Amino acid sequence: MIKYLENKTHIFDQKTPRKVGLSNPLETYRDENGFLHAENQPALVYRDGSEYYYNHGLLHNLNGFALINKTENDKRYYIFGKYIEDEREYKKIVRLLKLTDLGMDEF
């Protein structure tokens, strides 16, 4: 399955992740079902310093940017796979999620 994220060059195959324009990742972490996943660290790390935070296959980070692409100088917030463009909106959602302990299904 190939996912196109935000109509940019962020193209991943969940079973064999590749980043278009970059070599293979230095580090790759997955959950028991094979989806990209890591707790409190990026699931993908590339030689150029790019980092991608995933939660069971979805771009996700409640502690900052989930997508940090050094090649394209691009940083983005994602929560459970949803792109949050505005930093204030991101912080508001994070605060709400931490206060209410909501999970992915409720978001």
JSON list of C-alpha atoms in Angstrom, two decimals:
[
{"chain": "A", "resi": 1, "resn": "MET", "atom": "CA", "xyz": [0.00, 0.00, 0.00]},
{"chain": "A", "resi": 2, "resn": "ILE", "atom": "CA", "xyz": [1.49, 3.36, -1.03]},
{"chain": "A", "resi": 3, "resn": "LYS", "atom": "CA", "xyz": [0.40, 6.50, 0.78]},
{"chain": "A", "resi": 4, "resn": "TYR", "atom": "CA", "xyz": [0.75, 9.97, -0.69]},
{"chain": "A", "resi": 5, "resn": "LEU", "atom": "CA", "xyz": [0.97, 12.54, 2.09]},
{"chain": "A", "resi": 6, "resn": "GLU", "atom": "CA", "xyz": [-0.03, 16.15, 1.42]},
{"chain": "A", "resi": 7, "resn": "ASN", "atom": "CA", "xyz": [0.70, 15.86, -2.34]},
{"chain": "A", "resi": 8, "resn": "LYS", "atom": "CA", "xyz": [4.43, 16.21, -1.70]},
{"chain": "A", "resi": 9, "resn": "THR", "atom": "CA", "xyz": [7.24, 13.73, -2.14]},
{"chain": "A", "resi": 10, "resn": "HIS", "atom": "CA", "xyz": [6.41, 11.92, 1.10]},
{"chain": "A", "resi": 11, "resn": "ILE", "atom": "CA", "xyz": [5.61, 8.55, -0.45]},
{"chain": "A", "resi": 12, "resn": "PHE", "atom": "CA", "xyz": [5.83, 5.49, 1.76]},
{"chain": "A", "resi": 13, "resn": "ASP", "atom": "CA", "xyz": [5.06, 1.85, 1.38]},
{"chain": "A", "resi": 14, "resn": "GLN", "atom": "CA", "xyz": [4.10, 0.67, 4.87]},
{"chain": "A", "resi": 15, "resn": "LYS", "atom": "CA", "xyz": [5.66, -2.77, 4.39]},
{"chain": "A", "resi": 16, "resn": "THR", "atom": "CA", "xyz": [8.89, -1.50, 2.78]},
{"chain": "A", "resi": 17, "resn": "PRO", "atom": "CA", "xyz": [9.27, 2.20, 3.60]},
{"chain": "A", "resi": 18, "resn": "ARG", "atom": "CA", "xyz": [11.18, 4.35, 1.16]},
{"chain": "A", "resi": 19, "resn": "LYS", "atom": "CA", "xyz": [11.50, 8.09, 1.06]},
{"chain": "A", "resi": 20, "resn": "VAL", "atom": "CA", "xyz": [11.55, 9.45, -2.46]},
{"chain": "A", "resi": 21, "resn": "GLY", "atom": "CA", "xyz": [14.77, 11.35, -3.01]},
{"chain": "A", "resi": 22, "resn": "LEU", "atom": "CA", "xyz": [16.57, 9.85, -0.02]},
{"chain": "A", "resi": 23, "resn": "SER", "atom": "CA", "xyz": [18.48, 6.65, 0.57]},
{"chain": "A", "resi": 24, "resn": "ASN", "atom": "CA", "xyz": [17.17, 3.93, 2.85]},
{"chain": "A", "resi": 25, "resn": "PRO", "atom": "CA", "xyz": [16.48, 5.00, 6.44]},
{"chain": "A", "resi": 26, "resn": "LEU", "atom": "CA", "xyz": [19.21, 4.54, 9.05]},
{"chain": "A", "resi": 27, "resn": "GLU", "atom": "CA", "xyz": [16.59, 3.51, 11.61]},
{"chain": "A", "resi": 28, "resn": "THR", "atom": "CA", "xyz": [13.16, 1.95, 11.12]},
{"chain": "A", "resi": 29, "resn": "TYR", "atom": "CA", "xyz": [10.79, 0.90, 13.89]},
{"chain": "A", "resi": 30, "resn": "ARG", "atom": "CA", "xyz": [7.54, -1.07, 13.49]},
{"chain": "A", "resi": 31, "resn": "ASP", "atom": "CA", "xyz": [4.73, -2.43, 15.62]},
{"chain": "A", "resi": 32, "resn": "GLU", "atom": "CA", "xyz": [3.80, -6.13, 15.83]},
{"chain": "A", "resi": 33, "resn": "ASN", "atom": "CA", "xyz": [1.63, -5.77, 12.70]},
{"chain": "A", "resi": 34, "resn": "GLY", "atom": "CA", "xyz": [4.43, -4.31, 10.60]},
{"chain": "A", "resi": 35, "resn": "PHE", "atom": "CA", "xyz": [3.22, -0.70, 10.64]},
{"chain": "A", "resi": 36, "resn": "LEU", "atom": "CA", "xyz": [5.68, 2.13, 11.21]},
{"chain": "A", "resi": 37, "resn": "HIS", "atom": "CA", "xyz": [5.61, 2.87, 14.95]},
{"chain": "A", "resi": 38, "resn": "ALA", "atom": "CA", "xyz": [7.84, 4.07, 17.79]},
{"chain": "A", "resi": 39, "resn": "GLU", "atom": "CA", "xyz": [7.13, 5.40, 21.26]},
{"chain": "A", "resi": 40, "resn": "ASN", "atom": "CA", "xyz": [8.62, 8.84, 22.03]},
{"chain": "A", "resi": 41, "resn": "GLN", "atom": "CA", "xyz": [11.10, 8.71, 19.15]},
{"chain": "A", "resi": 42, "resn": "PRO", "atom": "CA", "xyz": [10.97, 8.80, 15.34]},
{"chain": "A", "resi": 43, "resn": "ALA", "atom": "CA", "xyz": [10.00, 5.59, 13.55]},
{"chain": "A", "resi": 44, "resn": "LEU", "atom": "CA", "xyz": [12.09, 6.61, 10.54]},
{"chain": "A", "resi": 45, "resn": "VAL", "atom": "CA", "xyz": [15.45, 8.40, 10.66]},
{"chain": "A", "resi": 46, "resn": "TYR", "atom": "CA", "xyz": [17.43, 9.26, 7.52]},
{"chain": "A", "resi": 47, "resn": "ARG", "atom": "CA", "xyz": [21.08, 10.10, 6.90]},
{"chain": "A", "resi": 48, "resn": "ASP", "atom": "CA", "xyz": [20.30, 13.77, 6.27]},
{"chain": "A", "resi": 49, "resn": "GLY", "atom": "CA", "xyz": [18.70, 14.03, 9.74]},
{"chain": "A", "resi": 50, "resn": "SER", "atom": "CA", "xyz": [15.09, 13.81, 8.53]},
{"chain": "A", "resi": 51, "resn": "GLU", "atom": "CA", "xyz": [12.76, 12.23, 11.10]},
{"chain": "A", "resi": 52, "resn": "TYR", "atom": "CA", "xyz": [9.22, 10.86, 10.86]},
{"chain": "A", "resi": 53, "resn": "TYR", "atom": "CA", "xyz": [7.18, 10.02, 13.96]},
{"chain": "A", "resi": 54, "resn": "TYR", "atom": "CA", "xyz": [4.53, 7.32, 13.55]},
{"chain": "A", "resi": 55, "resn": "ASN", "atom": "CA", "xyz": [1.88, 5.78, 15.77]},
{"chain": "A", "resi": 56, "resn": "HIS", "atom": "CA", "xyz": [0.76, 2.42, 14.34]},
{"chain": "A", "resi": 57, "resn": "GLY", "atom": "CA", "xyz": [1.18, 3.56, 10.73]},
{"chain": "A", "resi": 58, "resn": "LEU", "atom": "CA", "xyz": [-0.07, 7.14, 11.14]},
{"chain": "A", "resi": 59, "resn": "LEU", "atom": "CA", "xyz": [2.12, 10.25, 11.28]},
{"chain": "A", "resi": 60, "resn": "HIS", "atom": "CA", "xyz": [1.73, 11.36, 14.91]},
{"chain": "A", "resi": 61, "resn": "ASN", "atom": "CA", "xyz": [3.61, 13.27, 17.60]},
{"chain": "A", "resi": 62, "resn": "LEU", "atom": "CA", "xyz": [2.17, 15.02, 20.66]},
{"chain": "A", "resi": 63, "resn": "ASN", "atom": "CA", "xyz": [5.59, 16.45, 21.56]},
{"chain": "A", "resi": 64, "resn": "GLY", "atom": "CA", "xyz": [6.31, 18.48, 18.42]},
{"chain": "A", "resi": 65, "resn": "PHE", "atom": "CA", "xyz": [6.64, 17.98, 14.70]},
{"chain": "A", "resi": 66, "resn": "ALA", "atom": "CA", "xyz": [5.81, 14.51, 13.35]},
{"chain": "A", "resi": 67, "resn": "LEU", "atom": "CA", "xyz": [7.49, 15.21, 10.01]},
{"chain": "A", "resi": 68, "resn": "ILE", "atom": "CA", "xyz": [10.92, 16.82, 9.92]},
{"chain": "A", "resi": 69, "resn": "ASN", "atom": "CA", "xyz": [12.31, 16.76, 6.39]},
{"chain": "A", "resi": 70, "resn": "LYS", "atom": "CA", "xyz": [15.80, 18.29, 6.36]},
{"chain": "A", "resi": 71, "resn": "THR", "atom": "CA", "xyz": [16.20, 18.00, 2.57]},
{"chain": "A", "resi": 72, "resn": "GLU", "atom": "CA", "xyz": [13.08, 20.07, 1.85]},
{"chain": "A", "resi": 73, "resn": "ASN", "atom": "CA", "xyz": [13.38, 22.17, 5.04]},
{"chain": "A", "resi": 74, "resn": "ASP", "atom": "CA", "xyz": [9.82, 21.08, 5.90]},
{"chain": "A", "resi": 75, "resn": "LYS", "atom": "CA", "xyz": [8.37, 20.57, 9.38]},
{"chain": "A", "resi": 76, "resn": "ARG", "atom": "CA", "xyz": [4.76, 19.57, 10.01]},
{"chain": "A", "resi": 77, "resn": "TYR", "atom": "CA", "xyz": [2.47, 18.72, 12.89]},
{"chain": "A", "resi": 78, "resn": "TYR", "atom": "CA", "xyz": [0.37, 15.56, 12.66]},
{"chain": "A", "resi": 79, "resn": "ILE", "atom": "CA", "xyz": [-1.95, 13.99, 15.20]},
{"chain": "A", "resi": 80, "resn": "PHE", "atom": "CA", "xyz": [-3.18, 10.47, 14.42]},
{"chain": "A", "resi": 81, "resn": "GLY", "atom": "CA", "xyz": [-2.44, 11.02, 10.73]},
{"chain": "A", "resi": 82, "resn": "LYS", "atom": "CA", "xyz": [-4.22, 14.38, 10.48]},
{"chain": "A", "resi": 83, "resn": "TYR", "atom": "CA", "xyz": [-2.12, 17.32, 9.31]},
{"chain": "A", "resi": 84, "resn": "ILE", "atom": "CA", "xyz": [-2.45, 20.33, 11.62]},
{"chain": "A", "resi": 85, "resn": "GLU", "atom": "CA", "xyz": [-1.20, 23.43, 9.82]},
{"chain": "A", "resi": 86, "resn": "ASP", "atom": "CA", "xyz": [-1.53, 26.03, 12.59]},
{"chain": "A", "resi": 87, "resn": "GLU", "atom": "CA", "xyz": [0.80, 25.73, 15.62]},
{"chain": "A", "resi": 88, "resn": "ARG", "atom": "CA", "xyz": [-1.77, 27.27, 17.99]},
{"chain": "A", "resi": 89, "resn": "GLU", "atom": "CA", "xyz": [-4.40, 24.79, 16.83]},
{"chain": "A", "resi": 90, "resn": "TYR", "atom": "CA", "xyz": [-1.91, 21.93, 17.28]},
{"chain": "A", "resi": 91, "resn": "LYS", "atom": "CA", "xyz": [-1.11, 23.01, 20.86]},
{"chain": "A", "resi": 92, "resn": "LYS", "atom": "CA", "xyz": [-4.81, 23.37, 21.67]},
{"chain": "A", "resi": 93, "resn": "ILE", "atom": "CA", "xyz": [-5.53, 19.83, 20.41]},
{"chain": "A", "resi": 94, "resn": "VAL", "atom": "CA", "xyz": [-2.54, 18.39, 22.30]},
{"chain": "A", "resi": 95, "resn": "ARG", "atom": "CA", "xyz": [-3.69, 20.07, 25.51]},
{"chain": "A", "resi": 96, "resn": "LEU", "atom": "CA", "xyz": [-7.21, 18.67, 25.03]},
{"chain": "A", "resi": 97, "resn": "LEU", "atom": "CA", "xyz": [-5.94, 15.16, 24.28]},
{"chain": "A", "resi": 98, "resn": "LYS", "atom": "CA", "xyz": [-3.67, 15.16, 27.35]},
{"chain": "A", "resi": 99, "resn": "LEU", "atom": "CA", "xyz": [-6.40, 16.53, 29.64]},
{"chain": "A", "resi": 100, "resn": "THR", "atom": "CA", "xyz": [-9.11, 14.15, 28.48]},
{"chain": "A", "resi": 101, "resn": "ASP", "atom": "CA", "xyz": [-6.91, 11.15, 27.68]},
{"chain": "A", "resi": 102, "resn": "LEU", "atom": "CA", "xyz": [-8.70, 10.77, 24.33]},
{"chain": "A", "resi": 103, "resn": "GLY", "atom": "CA", "xyz": [-7.37, 8.19, 21.92]},
{"chain": "A", "resi": 104, "resn": "MET", "atom": "CA", "xyz": [-7.26, 7.88, 18.15]},
{"chain": "A", "resi": 105, "resn": "ASP", "atom": "CA", "xyz": [-10.87, 6.66, 17.86]},
{"chain": "A", "resi": 106, "resn": "GLU", "atom": "CA", "xyz": [-12.23, 9.70, 19.66]},
{"chain": "A", "resi": 107, "resn": "PHE", "atom": "CA", "xyz": [-10.09, 12.25, 17.81]}
]
